[in-house]
Amino acid sequence: MNTTKTSSNIQPTASAEPSVDATPEAIAVQLIGLLDQFESLVPGFQPHDVGDVHRVATAARFANELIQPTITAVSSFAPASERKMFDIERGKAALQYRDAFRPVAQRLSALLNGVEFTIDSQMAEAGTEALQAYAWAKTYAKSPDGAGLRPYLDEMRRVVKKTMNHRKPAPTTPAPAPAPAPPAQGFLASNLVPSNNGEDDLPENFRKALDAVR
């Protein structure tokens, strides 16, 4: 296994803390640079290959449990060792690699989930206001002064309906009658269940919460 990159090759970055007035784009560029550095430090790093992922995952699944007893068998039984069908040192190195880097992969997975949640949290605040604006626009467009708003409302309505439809899984078998929805837990609570009211295409839980604060 290639292990040419060691701790002696790691060079500290000048500063990992962004400037307080840095733009999101500037911070993103800095983060991508750190990710490039991180990637370069992973010995034998291989980009995810969708064409080979099934084969690799299958072999690795067996390897997790099979390598150690194979090492024991080949080390203990001379005829098996003489056939040289299994490289003991390669097997030991693979287990060492797994044990060292699996916690890193788990930490990266948690980091990815956290970044995605942070992005969604930032978007959710503006998204809530956008839904409020949409609800107001639907009402105002019906007024005598609302004619100029209607073309913009049509685009907003198209986007809302498209988003709602993306949330509906395609039915495969007849579904039982739905149970009553639980009470809303917040302004954008539950799963943004669509209303049965044909005209009101807002998520039902959002619509009820919006009505309560009007």
CSV table of C-alpha atoms in Angstrom, one decimal:
chain,number,residue,atom,x,y,z
A,1,MET,CA,0.0,0.0,0.0
A,2,ASN,CA,1.2,3.4,-0.9
A,3,THR,CA,1.9,5.4,2.2
A,4,THR,CA,4.3,8.0,0.9
A,5,LYS,CA,2.4,10.9,2.5
A,6,THR,CA,3.2,11.0,6.2
A,7,SER,CA,2.8,13.5,9.0
A,8,SER,CA,6.1,15.1,8.0
A,9,ASN,CA,4.5,16.1,4.7
A,10,ILE,CA,1.7,18.0,6.4
A,11,GLN,CA,2.1,21.7,6.1
A,12,PRO,CA,-0.1,24.0,8.3
A,13,THR,CA,-2.2,26.5,6.5
A,14,ALA,CA,-1.7,30.2,7.1
A,15,SER,CA,-5.1,30.7,8.7
A,16,ALA,CA,-8.2,28.5,8.8
A,17,GLU,CA,-10.4,31.3,10.1
A,18,PRO,CA,-12.1,33.4,7.5
A,19,SER,CA,-12.2,37.2,7.8
A,20,VAL,CA,-15.3,38.6,9.5
A,21,ASP,CA,-16.2,40.5,6.3
A,22,ALA,CA,-15.5,37.6,3.9
A,23,THR,CA,-18.2,36.8,1.4
A,24,PRO,CA,-19.8,33.4,1.2
A,25,GLU,CA,-18.0,32.9,-2.1
A,26,ALA,CA,-14.6,33.7,-0.6
A,27,ILE,CA,-15.2,31.4,2.3
A,28,ALA,CA,-16.3,28.6,-0.1
A,29,VAL,CA,-13.1,29.0,-2.1
A,30,GLN,CA,-11.0,28.7,1.1
A,31,LEU,CA,-12.9,25.7,2.2
A,32,ILE,CA,-12.5,24.0,-1.1
A,33,GLY,CA,-8.7,24.7,-0.9
A,34,LEU,CA,-8.7,23.0,2.5
A,35,LEU,CA,-10.6,20.0,1.1
A,36,ASP,CA,-8.1,19.7,-1.7
A,37,GLN,CA,-5.3,19.7,0.9
A,38,PHE,CA,-7.2,17.1,2.9
A,39,GLU,CA,-7.7,14.9,-0.2
A,40,SER,CA,-4.0,15.0,-1.0
A,41,LEU,CA,-3.2,13.7,2.5
A,42,VAL,CA,-5.3,10.5,2.1
A,43,PRO,CA,-2.9,7.7,1.1
A,44,GLY,CA,-4.0,6.1,-2.2
A,45,PHE,CA,-7.1,8.3,-2.4
A,46,GLN,CA,-9.5,7.2,-5.2
A,47,PRO,CA,-12.4,9.2,-6.4
A,48,HIS,CA,-15.8,7.6,-6.2
A,49,ASP,CA,-16.3,5.4,-9.2
A,50,VAL,CA,-20.0,4.6,-9.8
A,51,GLY,CA,-19.0,2.0,-12.4
A,52,ASP,CA,-16.9,0.0,-9.9
A,53,VAL,CA,-18.6,0.8,-6.6
A,54,HIS,CA,-20.7,-2.5,-6.5
A,55,ARG,CA,-17.7,-4.7,-7.0
A,56,VAL,CA,-15.5,-2.9,-4.5
A,57,ALA,CA,-18.3,-2.7,-1.9
A,58,THR,CA,-19.0,-6.4,-2.2
A,59,ALA,CA,-15.3,-7.5,-1.9
A,60,ALA,CA,-14.8,-5.1,1.1
A,61,ARG,CA,-17.9,-6.5,2.8
A,62,PHE,CA,-16.4,-9.9,2.8
A,63,ALA,CA,-12.9,-8.6,3.7
A,64,ASN,CA,-14.1,-7.0,6.9
A,65,GLU,CA,-14.6,-10.4,8.5
A,66,LEU,CA,-12.6,-12.7,6.3
A,67,ILE,CA,-9.1,-11.2,6.3
A,68,GLN,CA,-8.2,-11.9,9.9
A,69,PRO,CA,-9.1,-15.7,9.9
A,70,THR,CA,-7.3,-16.0,6.5
A,71,ILE,CA,-4.2,-14.4,8.0
A,72,THR,CA,-4.4,-16.9,10.8
A,73,ALA,CA,-4.9,-19.9,8.5
A,74,VAL,CA,-2.1,-19.0,6.1
A,75,SER,CA,0.3,-18.2,8.9
A,76,SER,CA,-0.5,-21.5,10.7
A,77,PHE,CA,-0.7,-24.0,7.8
A,78,ALA,CA,2.4,-24.4,5.7
A,79,PRO,CA,0.8,-25.7,2.5
A,80,ALA,CA,-1.5,-22.7,2.4
A,81,SER,CA,1.4,-20.4,2.9
A,82,GLU,CA,3.5,-22.1,0.2
A,83,ARG,CA,0.7,-21.5,-2.4
A,84,LYS,CA,1.2,-17.8,-1.9
A,85,MET,CA,-2.5,-17.1,-2.8
A,86,PHE,CA,-2.8,-14.6,0.0
A,87,ASP,CA,-0.5,-11.7,0.9
A,88,ILE,CA,-0.4,-11.6,4.7
A,89,GLU,CA,1.2,-8.2,4.8
A,90,ARG,CA,-1.3,-6.7,2.4
A,91,GLY,CA,-4.1,-8.1,4.5
A,92,LYS,CA,-2.6,-6.6,7.7
A,93,ALA,CA,-2.1,-3.3,6.0
A,94,ALA,CA,-5.7,-3.2,4.8
A,95,LEU,CA,-7.0,-3.8,8.3
A,96,GLN,CA,-4.7,-1.1,9.6
A,97,TYR,CA,-5.9,1.3,7.0
A,98,ARG,CA,-9.5,0.6,7.7
A,99,ASP,CA,-9.1,1.0,11.5
A,100,ALA,CA,-7.2,4.3,11.1
A,101,PHE,CA,-9.4,6.0,8.5
A,102,ARG,CA,-12.9,4.7,9.3
A,103,PRO,CA,-13.3,7.2,12.1
A,104,VAL,CA,-12.2,9.9,9.7
A,105,ALA,CA,-14.9,8.9,7.2
A,106,GLN,CA,-17.5,8.9,10.0
A,107,ARG,CA,-16.4,12.4,11.0
A,108,LEU,CA,-16.6,13.6,7.4
A,109,SER,CA,-20.1,12.1,7.1
A,110,ALA,CA,-21.2,14.1,10.2
A,111,LEU,CA,-19.5,17.2,8.7
A,112,LEU,CA,-21.3,16.8,5.4
A,113,ASN,CA,-24.7,16.4,7.2
A,114,GLY,CA,-23.9,19.4,9.3
A,115,VAL,CA,-23.0,21.6,6.3
A,116,GLU,CA,-26.2,20.5,4.5
A,117,PHE,CA,-28.3,21.3,7.5
A,118,THR,CA,-26.6,24.7,7.9
A,119,ILE,CA,-27.4,25.5,4.3
A,120,ASP,CA,-31.0,24.4,4.7
A,121,SER,CA,-31.3,26.4,7.9
A,122,GLN,CA,-30.1,29.6,6.1
A,123,MET,CA,-32.5,28.9,3.2
A,124,ALA,CA,-35.4,28.1,5.6
A,125,GLU,CA,-35.6,31.6,7.0
A,126,ALA,CA,-35.8,33.3,3.6
A,127,GLY,CA,-38.1,30.5,2.4
A,128,THR,CA,-40.5,31.1,5.2
A,129,GLU,CA,-40.7,34.8,4.2
A,130,ALA,CA,-41.1,33.8,0.5
A,131,LEU,CA,-44.1,31.7,1.4
A,132,GLN,CA,-45.5,34.5,3.4
A,133,ALA,CA,-45.1,36.8,0.4
A,134,TYR,CA,-46.7,34.2,-1.8
A,135,ALA,CA,-49.7,33.9,0.5
A,136,TRP,CA,-50.1,37.7,0.6
A,137,ALA,CA,-49.7,37.9,-3.2
A,138,LYS,CA,-52.5,35.4,-3.8
A,139,THR,CA,-54.8,37.6,-1.8
A,140,TYR,CA,-53.7,40.9,-3.1
A,141,ALA,CA,-53.8,39.7,-6.8
A,142,LYS,CA,-57.6,39.3,-6.4
A,143,SER,CA,-58.0,43.0,-5.5
A,144,PRO,CA,-58.7,45.8,-8.0
A,145,ASP,CA,-55.1,46.9,-7.7
A,146,GLY,CA,-53.6,43.5,-8.1
A,147,ALA,CA,-53.6,43.1,-11.9
A,148,GLY,CA,-49.9,44.1,-12.1
A,149,LEU,CA,-48.9,41.4,-9.6
A,150,ARG,CA,-50.6,38.5,-11.4
A,151,PRO,CA,-47.9,37.6,-13.9
A,152,TYR,CA,-45.4,37.4,-11.0
A,153,LEU,CA,-47.8,35.4,-9.0
A,154,ASP,CA,-48.2,32.9,-11.8
A,155,GLU,CA,-44.5,32.1,-11.7
A,156,MET,CA,-44.6,31.9,-7.9
A,157,ARG,CA,-47.5,29.5,-8.1
A,158,ARG,CA,-45.7,27.4,-10.7
A,159,VAL,CA,-42.7,27.1,-8.4
A,160,VAL,CA,-44.8,26.2,-5.3
A,161,LYS,CA,-46.7,23.5,-7.2
A,162,LYS,CA,-43.5,22.1,-8.7
A,163,THR,CA,-42.0,21.9,-5.2
A,164,MET,CA,-45.1,20.3,-3.7
A,165,ASN,CA,-45.2,17.7,-6.5
A,166,HIS,CA,-41.6,16.8,-6.0
A,167,ARG,CA,-42.4,15.9,-2.4
A,168,LYS,CA,-45.1,13.4,-3.4
A,169,PRO,CA,-43.8,9.8,-4.0
A,170,ALA,CA,-45.2,8.0,-6.9
A,171,PRO,CA,-47.8,5.5,-5.7
A,172,THR,CA,-47.1,1.8,-6.3
A,173,THR,CA,-50.0,0.2,-4.5
A,174,PRO,CA,-53.3,1.5,-3.3
A,175,ALA,CA,-52.6,3.4,0.0
A,176,PRO,CA,-54.9,3.1,3.0
A,177,ALA,CA,-56.9,6.1,4.1
A,178,PRO,CA,-54.5,8.6,5.7
A,179,ALA,CA,-54.5,9.1,9.4
A,180,PRO,CA,-55.3,12.6,10.8
A,181,ALA,CA,-52.2,14.8,10.6
A,182,PRO,CA,-50.6,15.6,14.0
A,183,PRO,CA,-50.8,19.2,15.2
A,184,ALA,CA,-48.1,21.6,13.9
A,185,GLN,CA,-45.0,21.9,16.0
A,186,GLY,CA,-43.8,25.2,14.5
A,187,PHE,CA,-44.1,27.6,11.6
A,188,LEU,CA,-42.8,25.0,9.1
A,189,ALA,CA,-43.7,21.9,11.1
A,190,SER,CA,-44.1,18.3,10.0
A,191,ASN,CA,-43.6,17.5,6.3
A,192,LEU,CA,-45.3,20.5,4.7
A,193,VAL,CA,-48.4,18.4,3.9
A,194,PRO,CA,-50.4,19.9,1.0
A,195,SER,CA,-53.9,21.1,1.7
A,196,ASN,CA,-56.9,19.5,0.1
A,197,ASN,CA,-58.3,22.9,-0.7
A,198,GLY,CA,-57.9,23.1,-4.5
A,199,GLU,CA,-57.1,26.9,-4.6
A,200,ASP,CA,-54.9,27.0,-1.6
A,201,ASP,CA,-51.8,25.2,-2.7
A,202,LEU,CA,-49.7,26.2,0.3
A,203,PRO,CA,-48.5,23.5,2.6
A,204,GLU,CA,-51.4,22.9,5.1
A,205,ASN,CA,-49.3,23.3,8.2
A,206,PHE,CA,-47.8,26.4,6.9
A,207,ARG,CA,-51.2,27.8,5.9
A,208,LYS,CA,-52.7,27.2,9.4
A,209,ALA,CA,-49.7,28.8,11.1
A,210,LEU,CA,-49.9,31.8,8.7
A,211,ASP,CA,-53.6,32.2,9.3
A,212,ALA,CA,-52.9,32.2,13.1
A,213,VAL,CA,-50.5,35.2,12.9
A,214,ARG,CA,-52.5,37.4,10.5
